[in-house]
Amino acid sequence: MISRMSLAAALAVAALVPSSAMARPASHGARHDSRVAERLTDPVVQARASAMAAIMSEMLLDLRVGPLARAVGEWGDPDLRDVPYDARVRDFAGPDLRELPRDIAREMPRAMGQMGRTAGAIEGMIPEFERMADEMRRAIDRADRRADRYSDPRDY
């Protein structure tokens, strides 16, 4: 079962990252990450994403699934054979999910803020990762030079 926060986070990402942005090469580095962190913590963006997520979840709950349920009923689940033709996802969701759009809209800003702070923290670590990579590269180069000095080409 998907948790409400997981659904909220997925909807936030879908609202913020258009497919063209996902196709960019990774060479944008920290500057690109910074924009993501800034956008995730921007109250205006959070409000828009919250509204969009609420609308999307409302639309999902209103999706007509009666014909599909009846077809599945014909394939073997007799309980689904008599589902009304105009049955919607909300008819199957039960009372716990009826308030999902409102709950998502309420929780979305907090979830996006957390994602933005995480992105900002990761961005802050990038220089340290780069320093570690440089150190590792130098250590490997030193090890290669030592190995070349002590190896006899006839050993291979």
Coordinates of C-alpha atoms in Angstrom, one line a residue:
M1 CA 0.0 0.0 0.0
I2 CA 1.4 3.4 -0.9
S3 CA 1.6 5.8 2.0
R4 CA 0.1 9.2 1.8
M5 CA 3.5 10.9 2.1
S6 CA 4.9 8.7 -0.7
L7 CA 2.1 9.7 -2.9
A8 CA 2.5 13.4 -2.0
A9 CA 6.2 13.3 -2.7
A10 CA 5.7 11.6 -6.0
L11 CA 3.1 14.1 -7.0
A12 CA 5.4 17.0 -6.0
V13 CA 8.2 15.6 -8.1
A14 CA 5.9 15.1 -11.0
A15 CA 4.7 18.7 -10.7
L16 CA 8.2 20.2 -10.4
V17 CA 10.3 18.2 -12.9
P18 CA 9.1 18.4 -16.5
S19 CA 10.3 15.7 -18.8
S20 CA 12.6 18.1 -20.6
A21 CA 14.4 18.9 -17.4
M22 CA 14.9 15.2 -16.7
A23 CA 16.6 14.8 -20.1
R24 CA 19.3 17.3 -19.2
P25 CA 22.9 16.0 -18.9
A26 CA 24.2 15.7 -15.4
S27 CA 26.9 18.3 -16.1
H28 CA 24.7 21.1 -14.6
G29 CA 26.1 20.2 -11.1
A30 CA 25.5 22.1 -8.0
R31 CA 23.9 25.1 -9.7
H32 CA 21.1 22.9 -11.0
D33 CA 20.7 21.2 -7.6
S34 CA 20.4 24.6 -6.0
R35 CA 17.5 25.6 -8.2
V36 CA 15.7 22.4 -7.2
A37 CA 16.3 23.1 -3.5
E38 CA 15.1 26.7 -4.0
R39 CA 12.0 25.7 -5.9
L40 CA 11.0 23.0 -3.4
T41 CA 11.2 25.4 -0.5
D42 CA 9.4 28.3 -2.4
P43 CA 6.0 28.8 -0.8
V44 CA 4.5 29.9 -4.2
V45 CA 5.7 26.7 -5.9
Q46 CA 4.5 24.6 -2.9
A47 CA 1.0 26.2 -3.1
R48 CA 0.8 25.4 -6.8
A49 CA 2.1 21.9 -6.4
S50 CA -0.4 21.3 -3.5
A51 CA -3.3 22.5 -5.6
M52 CA -2.1 20.4 -8.6
A53 CA -1.7 17.3 -6.5
A54 CA -5.1 17.8 -4.9
I55 CA -6.7 18.2 -8.3
M56 CA -4.8 15.2 -9.7
S57 CA -5.8 13.0 -6.7
E58 CA -9.5 14.2 -7.0
M59 CA -9.4 13.2 -10.7
L60 CA -7.9 9.8 -9.9
L61 CA -10.7 9.2 -7.3
D62 CA -13.3 10.2 -10.0
L63 CA -11.8 7.8 -12.6
R64 CA -14.6 5.5 -13.9
V65 CA -13.6 1.9 -13.4
G66 CA -16.9 0.2 -13.7
P67 CA -16.4 -1.3 -17.2
L68 CA -12.9 -2.6 -16.2
A69 CA -14.2 -4.1 -13.0
R70 CA -17.0 -5.8 -14.9
A71 CA -14.5 -7.2 -17.4
V72 CA -12.3 -8.6 -14.6
G73 CA -15.5 -10.1 -13.1
E74 CA -16.1 -11.9 -16.4
W75 CA -12.6 -13.3 -16.2
G76 CA -13.2 -14.9 -12.9
D77 CA -14.0 -12.6 -9.9
P78 CA -17.8 -13.0 -9.5
D79 CA -17.9 -10.2 -7.0
L80 CA -17.1 -7.7 -9.7
R81 CA -19.7 -8.9 -12.3
D82 CA -22.4 -6.7 -10.8
V83 CA -20.3 -3.5 -10.3
P84 CA -22.3 -0.5 -11.6
Y85 CA -21.1 0.7 -14.9
D86 CA -20.5 4.2 -13.5
A87 CA -18.5 3.0 -10.5
R88 CA -15.4 5.2 -9.7
V89 CA -12.2 4.6 -7.9
R90 CA -13.6 6.4 -4.9
D91 CA -16.3 3.8 -4.7
F92 CA -13.6 1.2 -4.1
A93 CA -11.2 3.4 -2.1
G94 CA -13.3 3.3 1.1
P95 CA -13.8 6.0 3.7
D96 CA -10.1 6.4 4.6
L97 CA -9.2 7.8 1.2
R98 CA -12.1 10.1 0.7
E99 CA -10.2 13.0 2.3
L100 CA -7.0 12.2 0.4
P101 CA -7.1 15.3 -1.9
R102 CA -7.5 17.6 1.1
D103 CA -4.8 15.7 3.1
I104 CA -2.3 15.8 0.2
A105 CA -2.9 19.6 -0.3
R106 CA -2.3 20.1 3.4
E107 CA 0.8 17.9 3.7
M108 CA 2.4 18.8 0.4
P109 CA 4.2 22.0 1.5
R110 CA 5.8 20.2 4.4
A111 CA 6.9 17.3 2.3
M112 CA 8.4 19.6 -0.4
G113 CA 10.2 21.7 2.3
Q114 CA 11.8 18.5 3.6
M115 CA 12.8 17.5 0.1
G116 CA 14.2 21.0 -0.5
R117 CA 16.2 20.9 2.7
T118 CA 17.6 17.5 1.8
A119 CA 18.6 18.7 -1.7
G120 CA 20.3 21.7 -0.1
A121 CA 22.2 19.5 2.3
I122 CA 23.3 17.3 -0.5
E123 CA 24.4 20.3 -2.5
G124 CA 26.5 21.4 0.4
M125 CA 28.3 18.1 0.4
I126 CA 29.3 18.2 -3.3
P127 CA 32.6 20.0 -2.7
E128 CA 33.5 17.3 -0.1
F129 CA 32.7 14.6 -2.6
E130 CA 34.8 16.3 -5.2
R131 CA 37.7 16.6 -2.7
M132 CA 37.4 12.9 -1.9
A133 CA 37.4 12.0 -5.6
D134 CA 40.6 14.1 -6.2
E135 CA 42.3 12.4 -3.2
M136 CA 41.3 9.0 -4.5
R137 CA 42.6 9.8 -8.0
R138 CA 45.9 10.9 -6.6
A139 CA 46.2 7.8 -4.4
I140 CA 45.5 5.6 -7.4
D141 CA 48.1 7.4 -9.4
R142 CA 50.7 7.0 -6.7
A143 CA 49.9 3.3 -6.4
D144 CA 50.2 2.8 -10.1
R145 CA 53.6 4.6 -10.2
R146 CA 54.9 2.4 -7.3
A147 CA 53.6 -0.8 -9.1
D148 CA 55.3 0.3 -12.3
R149 CA 58.6 0.8 -10.4
Y150 CA 58.6 -2.6 -8.8
S151 CA 57.1 -4.8 -11.6
D152 CA 59.1 -6.7 -14.1
P153 CA 57.4 -6.7 -17.6
R154 CA 58.6 -10.3 -18.0
D155 CA 56.2 -11.3 -15.2
Y156 CA 53.3 -10.9 -17.5

